[in-house]
Amino acid sequence: MPTLAERLGYGAEDRVLILNCDDLGFCHSANVGVYEALRRGLGTSASLMVPCPWAAEAAAEYAGEDVGVHLTLTSEWASYRWGPVTASTSLVDRTGRFPRTVEEVWSHATIEEARRECRAQVELALEWGVDVTHLDAHMGTVQTNPVLFEVYLELAADHRLPLRLSGADTEEVLGFPFRQPAAERGVVFPDHFIYVPGVGSRSTLLELVPKLRPGVTEAYLHPAVDSPELRAAAPDWERRVDDHQLLVHDDDFRQLLERHRVRLTGFRELRDCMRAG
Amino acid sequence: MPTLAERLGYGAEDRVLILNCDDLGFCHSANVGVYEALRRGLGTSASLMVPCPWAAEAAAEYAGEDVGVHLTLTSEWASYRWGPVTASTSLVDRTGRFPRTVEEVWSHATIEEARRECRAQVELALEWGVDVTHLDAHMGTVQTNPVLFEVYLELAADHRLPLRLSGADTEEVLGFPFRQPAAERGVVFPDHFIYVPGVGSRSTLLELVPKLRPGVTEAYLHPAVDSPELRAAAPDWERRVDDHQLLVHDDDFRQLLERHRVRLTGFRELRDCMRAG
């Protein structure tokens, strides 16, 4: 059996890295940050938060880029909020917005409304002209819960899209298998996953890039440009600005990748490989 | 019968002006602009767009100010969108957001869902701690349509809140009476209304302030501070920035008001007067 890297045209020993930009569409400053990361920086793909206020701008700007859907069932900030694209009573708090925490989603969402909402997010992105390349999960909400994972996997299989999956070492922690079930459905996913606690990927990447294993690894960042909007929306704004800096302006990071002969790829290659069978 | 101005403690011949700041909560730049207009400028009151992404920030910042509810059933911009606070299928377009035009609302909204949504917007503002001082209508949607006007008037009567109403001279154009029905329900409203076509109130105000009639007149502006967020959201951003300039930094406008002995008041005075009977 060829490895995923081999199916993509790399050698079995090559270290292949996806640098995905999460939270596209979240706010205008994120749109600008991701735009620069993809077009002038090292970002290889991005994930669009379809229910967010600025998703329409992002979809118009990025229709030709390697953009997946960052399935979103939370609205985590206090001062800046968004809600579902479907009329769904189990997915919202008293203000008609998504809950702020993953735990609230897990305790209130019905599987039927979660499925309908996630499906609508993907369909809306396609309708907007986004050439959807993959699916992943904002705050892990639909990936790390065994019930919602069914929705996540089913959507990937139906649309023939690659998935972000947590690392094999987290299956025991999360308490259910997800990698084998995805493989059995013919869904392609990276071999390895670099988990970053919270937002701000610099220190994790600087430590782990030299230790990358052969095969395809996904890492994620949250690039955004500094602005009053970003500062007021996200208390972690400095780490988002630093992620933008790392992808767009950091020669040391670029050289680190080169020194370790890391090959960069996007999710589009994985999708095309999956669809080719 | 005493006039409204007399009930507020002014003379019958006094010219009393409300300078209301519309679109509070619309975006972060509007929140900052309104904040400055109310606390350092000539703004006398503001109207909160409860369904907008930044309404939560606005509600937290302005809980003590003279703030009404800017009843909102439209999401007019292309790149930046918001939707209802209730799960309402007749109030949204295919993206789960309010329609972009008043006409789309009028042709698709059911009266039941419009009533429930408007009611929820007022209740949410109260729940957030806003001392709601009045109601008005974003883009005139619920004021200038005879069916939706019933919702608007009923909400004002039930919550004992003053209303923005178009001028008496527009009743014939709009094709239904609204001032007499409001008076019969005991709802207080300004005697006169300065209509501004679109956004940007400077030229209208400079022309009409010298011609103010005795009694209470409402005029509205849309102050916001300049930012990449505002420029990307609203094609009319320059006129919003100019409204902020007029209210906060324009000594000529301040002197014009003084020269014509214009008294400034807010909606809170009207509300207290209405509640006192």
XYZ file of C-alpha atoms in Angstrom:
554
model
C 0.000 0.000 0.000
C 1.472 3.361 -0.951
C 1.566 5.959 1.818
C -0.421 9.181 1.521
C 2.820 11.041 0.775
C 3.555 8.623 -2.070
C 0.033 8.976 -3.433
C 0.678 12.735 -3.490
C 3.884 12.184 -5.455
C 6.412 12.531 -2.629
C 8.860 9.966 -1.325
C 7.827 7.747 1.600
C 10.460 9.401 3.785
C 9.580 12.987 2.865
C 8.264 15.327 5.526
C 5.230 17.079 4.010
C 3.557 19.891 5.926
C 0.184 21.633 5.643
C 0.136 25.101 7.255
C -3.589 25.763 7.491
C -4.966 29.210 8.369
C -7.950 28.778 10.690
C -10.770 31.268 11.316
C -11.055 32.827 7.861
C -14.205 34.981 7.834
C -14.197 35.459 11.612
C -13.599 39.222 11.276
C -12.232 41.623 8.651
C -8.740 41.599 10.198
C -8.645 37.802 9.910
C -9.622 38.029 6.236
C -6.752 40.411 5.524
C -4.326 38.315 7.590
C -5.233 35.056 5.869
C -5.167 36.715 2.468
C -1.570 37.800 3.006
C -0.593 34.455 4.537
C -1.872 32.560 1.487
C -0.733 34.928 -1.257
C 2.537 36.325 0.123
C 3.316 33.969 2.981
C 3.717 30.323 3.867
C 0.040 29.479 4.455
C -0.962 26.533 2.274
C -4.725 26.515 2.888
C -7.395 28.125 5.015
C -10.676 27.232 6.701
C -13.745 29.435 6.380
C -16.160 30.053 9.260
C -19.317 30.253 7.146
C -21.667 31.595 9.883
C -19.377 34.498 10.787
C -20.291 38.079 9.837
C -17.339 38.484 7.460
C -17.667 35.109 5.708
C -19.285 36.711 2.664
C -16.272 38.976 2.147
C -13.925 36.023 2.608
C -15.841 33.843 0.162
C -15.717 36.557 -2.490
C -11.985 37.137 -1.981
C -10.884 33.505 -1.737
C -13.073 31.688 -4.253
C -9.988 30.455 -6.132
C -7.834 29.588 -3.121
C -7.374 26.341 -1.189
C -10.185 26.919 1.309
C -12.098 24.388 3.365
C -15.018 24.776 5.743
C -14.214 25.332 9.429
C -17.476 23.831 10.737
C -18.610 26.229 13.447
C -21.107 25.698 16.258
C -19.620 28.157 18.793
C -19.370 31.954 19.080
C -16.724 32.218 21.746
C -16.115 35.929 22.310
C -18.041 38.208 24.661
C -18.268 41.424 22.654
C -18.624 40.117 19.100
C -21.114 37.342 18.293
C -22.579 35.281 15.469
C -25.210 32.591 15.073
C -26.219 29.675 12.840
C -27.133 29.899 9.164
C -30.140 27.625 9.801
C -33.113 28.427 12.053
C -32.124 26.088 14.909
C -33.287 26.436 18.476
C -30.963 23.813 19.998
C -27.831 25.492 18.606
C -28.280 28.937 20.156
C -28.181 30.686 23.502
C -30.749 33.209 24.751
C -29.355 35.862 22.405
C -29.899 33.764 19.268
C -26.146 33.225 18.924
C -24.090 30.044 19.142
C -22.994 29.215 22.713
C -19.579 30.403 23.819
C -18.232 26.991 24.861
C -17.905 23.542 23.331
C -19.501 22.027 26.432
C -22.687 24.071 25.939
C -22.929 22.837 22.347
C -22.490 19.242 23.451
C -25.169 19.503 26.126
C -27.809 21.404 24.088
C -27.445 20.595 20.391
C -29.671 17.966 18.832
C -27.948 15.742 16.328
C -30.571 16.618 13.704
C -30.024 20.376 13.966
C -26.237 19.998 14.166
C -26.277 17.855 11.020
C -28.542 20.281 9.154
C -26.419 23.287 10.197
C -23.080 21.686 9.241
C -24.510 20.548 5.929
C -25.855 24.069 5.257
C -22.428 25.580 6.008
C -20.765 23.396 3.382
C -23.528 23.971 0.837
C -23.409 27.721 1.385
C -19.639 27.819 0.823
C -20.100 25.885 -2.429
C -22.958 28.182 -3.462
C -20.701 31.192 -2.831
C -18.246 29.721 -5.337
C -15.655 28.438 -2.855
C -13.871 25.390 -4.300
C -14.135 23.625 -0.910
C -10.986 21.561 -0.346
C -11.535 19.994 3.099
C -13.444 20.100 6.359
C -12.226 20.856 9.843
C -13.851 21.794 13.119
C -13.760 25.139 14.944
C -12.646 24.489 18.531
C -12.798 20.782 17.644
C -16.509 20.788 18.492
C -17.710 18.303 15.884
C -14.510 16.260 15.810
C -13.890 15.451 19.446
C -17.404 14.340 20.426
C -18.400 10.795 19.396
C -21.979 11.736 18.458
C -21.079 14.837 16.446
C -18.153 13.019 14.872
C -20.704 10.965 12.923
C -21.984 14.204 11.361
C -18.428 15.282 10.563
C -17.422 11.981 8.959
C -20.668 11.592 7.038
C -20.311 15.088 5.552
C -16.728 14.366 4.429
C -17.740 11.048 2.870
C -20.791 12.532 1.114
C -18.856 15.500 -0.316
C -15.666 13.442 -0.859
C -13.563 15.873 1.164
C -10.472 15.286 3.313
C -10.782 15.848 7.052
C -8.684 17.268 9.814
C -8.355 14.585 12.482
C -6.650 14.732 15.848
C -3.538 12.628 16.272
C -3.685 8.876 16.831
C -2.384 9.422 20.375
C -5.546 11.364 21.310
C -8.047 8.615 20.478
C -7.602 7.091 23.916
C -8.015 10.468 25.645
C -11.141 11.276 23.620
C -12.519 7.792 24.241
C -13.576 6.782 20.749
C -11.849 5.703 17.529
C -12.000 8.156 14.620
C -9.036 7.453 12.360
C -9.926 3.884 11.431
C -13.630 4.725 10.814
C -12.582 7.602 8.532
C -10.181 5.379 6.604
C -12.904 2.745 6.190
C -15.184 5.342 4.594
C -12.454 6.246 2.098
C -11.870 9.649 3.702
C -8.338 10.981 3.381
C -6.655 12.756 6.326
C -3.087 13.796 7.155
C -0.931 11.158 8.851
C 0.006 13.453 11.734
C -1.504 16.456 13.469
C 0.246 19.193 15.431
C -2.032 20.269 18.238
C -1.582 23.828 19.510
C -3.101 24.664 22.890
C -5.266 27.737 22.300
C -4.146 30.285 19.733
C -0.540 31.175 18.825
C 1.442 28.495 16.985
C 4.982 29.913 16.955
C 6.602 28.091 19.873
C 4.939 24.765 19.024
C 6.032 24.970 15.391
C 9.586 26.069 16.156
C 9.915 23.080 18.490
C 8.198 20.468 16.324
C 9.250 21.325 12.757
C 12.737 19.848 13.344
C 11.092 16.675 14.684
C 8.553 16.120 11.896
C 7.999 12.483 11.040
C 7.873 11.151 7.456
C 4.447 11.585 5.887
C 1.894 14.361 5.810
C 1.473 16.541 8.911
C -1.150 19.224 9.416
C -0.417 22.276 11.572
C -2.769 25.215 12.008
C -2.344 28.916 12.735
C -4.717 31.866 13.177
C -3.238 34.765 11.179
C -4.850 38.198 11.485
C -3.624 41.763 11.111
C -3.577 44.147 14.053
C -6.545 46.540 14.280
C -8.945 48.034 16.826
C -11.538 45.539 15.543
C -9.315 42.526 16.259
C -8.238 43.853 19.659
C -11.848 44.434 20.702
C -13.050 41.063 19.406
C -10.395 38.607 20.536
C -8.465 38.821 23.818
C -5.854 36.565 22.176
C -5.286 39.107 19.378
C -1.528 39.377 19.951
C -1.035 35.689 19.216
C -3.101 35.996 16.025
C -0.938 38.915 14.891
C 2.149 36.848 15.712
C 0.841 33.933 13.621
C 0.502 36.376 10.710
C 4.030 37.599 11.341
C 5.346 34.014 11.377
C 3.718 33.120 8.054
C 4.312 36.380 6.180
C 7.417 38.117 7.505
C 9.592 35.598 9.360
C 12.694 34.643 7.383
C 13.964 32.449 10.211
C 10.861 30.279 10.023
C 11.143 30.024 6.261
C 14.771 28.987 6.583
C 13.947 26.463 9.302
C 11.515 24.752 6.921
C 14.105 24.756 4.147
C 16.885 23.489 6.398
C 14.760 20.502 7.399
C 13.693 19.930 3.786
C 10.044 20.266 4.688
C 7.739 20.126 1.668
C 4.641 22.319 1.879
C 1.327 21.163 0.471
C -2.341 22.131 0.758
C -5.585 20.275 1.250
C -6.495 20.567 -2.416
C -3.841 17.960 -3.242
C -5.343 15.628 -0.632
C -8.817 16.169 -1.996
C -7.773 15.473 -5.561
C -5.973 12.337 -4.405
C -9.084 11.208 -2.481
C -11.358 11.821 -5.452
C -8.952 9.987 -7.782
C -9.556 6.972 -5.490
C -53.458 71.035 26.240
C -49.756 71.652 26.940
C -47.380 70.947 24.054
C -44.749 68.221 24.300
C -42.093 70.911 24.790
C -44.064 72.359 27.688
C -44.552 68.919 29.236
C -40.750 68.554 29.075
C -40.335 71.871 30.893
C -39.523 74.105 27.927
C -41.469 77.086 26.595
C -44.048 76.552 23.853
C -41.880 78.566 21.453
C -38.602 76.831 22.234
C -36.819 74.846 19.539
C -35.820 71.530 21.142
C -33.642 69.084 19.199
C -32.811 65.410 19.586
C -29.582 64.396 17.816
C -29.905 60.620 17.756
C -26.987 58.357 16.816
C -28.296 55.478 14.688
C -26.657 52.087 14.080
C -25.034 51.573 17.483
C -23.740 47.978 17.605
C -23.501 47.708 13.819
C -19.701 47.319 13.953
C -16.877 48.129 16.375
C -16.088 51.436 14.627
C -19.712 52.521 15.095
C -19.542 51.685 18.787
C -16.461 53.872 19.240
C -17.975 56.661 17.139
C -21.256 56.711 19.055
C -19.436 56.483 22.363
C -17.515 59.658 21.566
C -20.590 61.406 20.144
C -22.552 60.777 23.343
C -19.827 61.390 25.916
C -17.726 64.127 24.296
C -19.963 65.351 21.512
C -23.431 66.651 20.759
C -25.208 63.282 20.434
C -28.193 63.175 22.783
C -29.216 59.524 22.388
C -28.462 56.432 20.345
C -30.248 53.436 18.883
C -28.900 49.912 19.271
C -29.086 47.308 16.509
C -29.577 44.294 18.769
C -29.047 41.566 16.126
C -25.703 42.992 14.973
C -22.432 41.221 15.782
C -21.139 44.065 17.981
C -24.377 44.700 19.914
C -23.076 42.855 22.961
C -20.088 45.210 23.219
C -22.369 48.211 22.753
C -24.815 47.021 25.407
C -22.008 46.554 27.908
C -20.538 49.993 27.168
C -23.785 51.979 27.034
C -25.944 50.421 29.729
C -26.229 53.802 31.478
C -26.698 55.985 28.419
C -29.816 57.187 26.606
C -30.132 54.217 24.254
C -33.181 52.932 22.423
C -33.690 49.921 20.192
C -33.150 50.389 16.456
C -35.500 47.580 15.386
C -33.641 45.733 12.640
C -34.948 43.345 9.994
C -32.354 44.031 7.274
C -28.646 43.285 6.792
C -27.848 45.648 3.978
C -24.136 45.249 3.208
C -22.568 42.702 0.875
C -19.408 41.744 2.742
C -20.565 41.881 6.373
C -23.826 40.229 7.433
C -26.043 39.475 10.440
C -29.299 37.655 11.105
C -32.238 37.541 13.525
C -32.028 36.754 17.226
C -35.030 34.420 16.865
C -35.168 31.243 14.748
C -37.321 32.667 11.951
C -37.472 31.306 8.450
C -39.507 34.158 6.909
C -37.001 36.803 8.044
C -33.885 35.396 6.367
C -32.364 34.902 2.937
C -30.654 31.717 1.732
C -27.600 32.496 3.886
C -29.574 32.635 7.132
C -29.135 36.427 7.293
C -31.692 39.227 7.089
C -32.415 40.334 3.509
C -30.458 43.285 2.159
C -33.474 45.413 1.182
C -36.617 46.686 2.856
C -38.679 45.401 -0.087
C -37.488 41.826 0.484
C -38.541 42.055 4.145
C -41.948 43.366 3.176
C -42.552 40.596 0.658
C -41.263 37.650 2.744
C -41.736 38.359 6.455
C -44.754 36.959 8.254
C -46.327 39.318 10.755
C -45.990 36.671 13.486
C -42.250 36.215 13.020
C -41.656 39.954 12.619
C -43.540 40.600 15.871
C -41.678 37.877 17.753
C -38.296 39.109 16.436
C -38.927 42.785 17.281
C -40.205 41.832 20.722
C -37.113 39.658 21.297
C -34.812 42.547 20.294
C -36.353 44.824 22.930
C -36.354 42.120 25.599
C -32.744 41.237 24.869
C -31.651 44.871 25.213
C -33.445 45.073 28.572
C -31.905 41.771 29.663
C -28.452 43.142 28.766
C -29.091 45.995 31.196
C -29.819 48.720 28.640
C -32.227 51.298 30.107
C -34.193 51.347 26.833
C -35.408 54.897 26.176
C -37.247 54.621 22.847
C -37.836 52.615 19.690
C -36.994 53.450 16.126
C -36.685 51.498 12.890
C -33.546 50.638 10.907
C -34.096 51.738 7.300
C -37.650 52.577 8.355
C -38.647 48.950 7.716
C -41.219 48.564 10.507
C -42.362 52.187 10.487
C -43.201 52.844 6.864
C -45.223 49.697 6.129
C -48.832 49.677 7.390
C -48.789 46.019 8.482
C -45.457 46.176 10.286
C -46.365 49.544 11.790
C -48.894 47.689 13.952
C -46.001 45.687 15.449
C -44.010 48.875 15.998
C -46.821 50.766 17.689
C -47.938 47.822 19.813
C -44.386 47.322 21.092
C -44.106 51.003 22.058
C -47.473 50.951 23.821
C -46.715 47.717 25.671
C -43.288 48.866 26.860
C -44.421 52.489 27.303
C -41.649 53.816 25.073
C -41.548 56.856 22.770
C -41.286 56.266 19.050
C -39.544 57.809 16.106
C -42.200 58.701 13.548
C -41.826 60.169 10.086
C -43.084 63.695 9.597
C -46.783 64.510 9.211
C -46.110 65.465 5.585
C -45.104 61.881 4.748
C -48.351 60.214 5.824
C -49.901 60.893 2.434
C -46.844 59.532 0.597
C -46.756 56.399 2.737
C -50.483 55.947 2.349
C -51.565 55.323 5.934
C -51.950 57.408 9.098
C -49.468 56.755 11.911
C -49.240 59.889 14.034
C -52.864 59.992 15.173
C -52.980 56.226 15.939
C -49.809 56.581 18.026
C -51.230 59.567 19.937
C -54.432 57.641 20.620
C -52.418 54.834 22.209
C -50.700 57.349 24.505
C -47.367 56.949 22.732
C -45.149 60.038 22.798
C -43.187 61.075 19.691
C -41.318 64.216 18.619
C -43.389 66.908 16.923
C -41.118 67.096 13.884
C -38.708 64.788 12.103
C -35.739 65.683 9.924
C -35.439 63.077 7.198
C -31.968 62.545 5.742
C -31.723 60.723 2.407
C -29.283 57.865 2.982
C -26.383 58.388 5.372
C -24.571 61.684 6.042
C -26.527 64.372 7.881
C -24.249 67.418 7.641
C -25.774 69.327 4.741
C -29.353 68.620 5.821
C -28.668 69.778 9.380
C -26.744 72.889 8.372
C -29.671 73.868 6.163
C -32.513 72.994 8.544
C -31.223 73.931 12.008
C -31.787 77.664 11.281
C -35.344 76.836 10.207
C -36.364 74.649 13.155
C -39.966 75.108 14.216
C -41.061 75.474 17.829
C -41.439 72.130 19.568
C -39.397 68.926 19.649
C -37.595 67.822 16.481
C -35.699 64.588 15.988
C -32.699 64.406 13.668
C -30.481 61.360 13.238
C -26.851 60.781 12.327
C -24.633 57.705 11.880
C -21.341 58.474 13.642
C -18.460 56.020 13.288
C -14.681 56.292 13.435
C -12.545 55.597 10.396
C -10.997 52.108 10.236
C -10.311 49.292 7.753
C -13.312 47.495 9.297
C -15.693 50.384 8.563
C -14.329 50.925 5.065
C -14.741 47.231 4.206
C -18.238 47.013 5.711
C -19.998 50.171 4.554
C -19.487 51.824 1.147
C -20.906 55.002 2.749
C -18.137 55.004 5.390
C -16.949 58.551 4.601
C -20.341 60.018 5.476
C -20.400 58.088 8.751
C -16.966 59.458 9.623
C -18.212 62.937 8.737
C -21.236 62.515 11.031
C -18.806 61.677 13.841
C -16.769 64.741 12.963
C -19.886 66.942 13.015
C -20.964 65.745 16.466
C -17.573 65.568 18.149
C -15.176 68.057 16.572
C -17.152 70.701 14.725
C -17.157 74.049 16.546
C -19.132 75.732 13.762
C -22.015 73.296 14.216
C -21.942 73.788 17.979
C -22.054 77.551 17.502
C -24.864 77.283 14.960
C -26.981 75.466 17.542
C -26.148 78.096 20.169
C -26.799 81.014 17.831
C -30.278 79.715 17.084
C -30.901 78.964 20.779
C -31.550 75.311 20.049
C -32.097 73.258 23.203
C -30.787 69.686 23.053
C -32.675 66.864 24.702
C -32.710 63.059 24.562
C -35.366 60.382 24.339
C -35.097 59.576 28.040
C -36.901 62.853 28.822
C -39.674 61.891 26.401
C -39.944 58.443 27.933
C -40.150 59.786 31.469
C -42.776 62.283 30.350
C -44.785 59.507 28.667
C -44.609 57.286 31.728
C -45.638 60.145 34.005
C -48.834 60.272 31.907
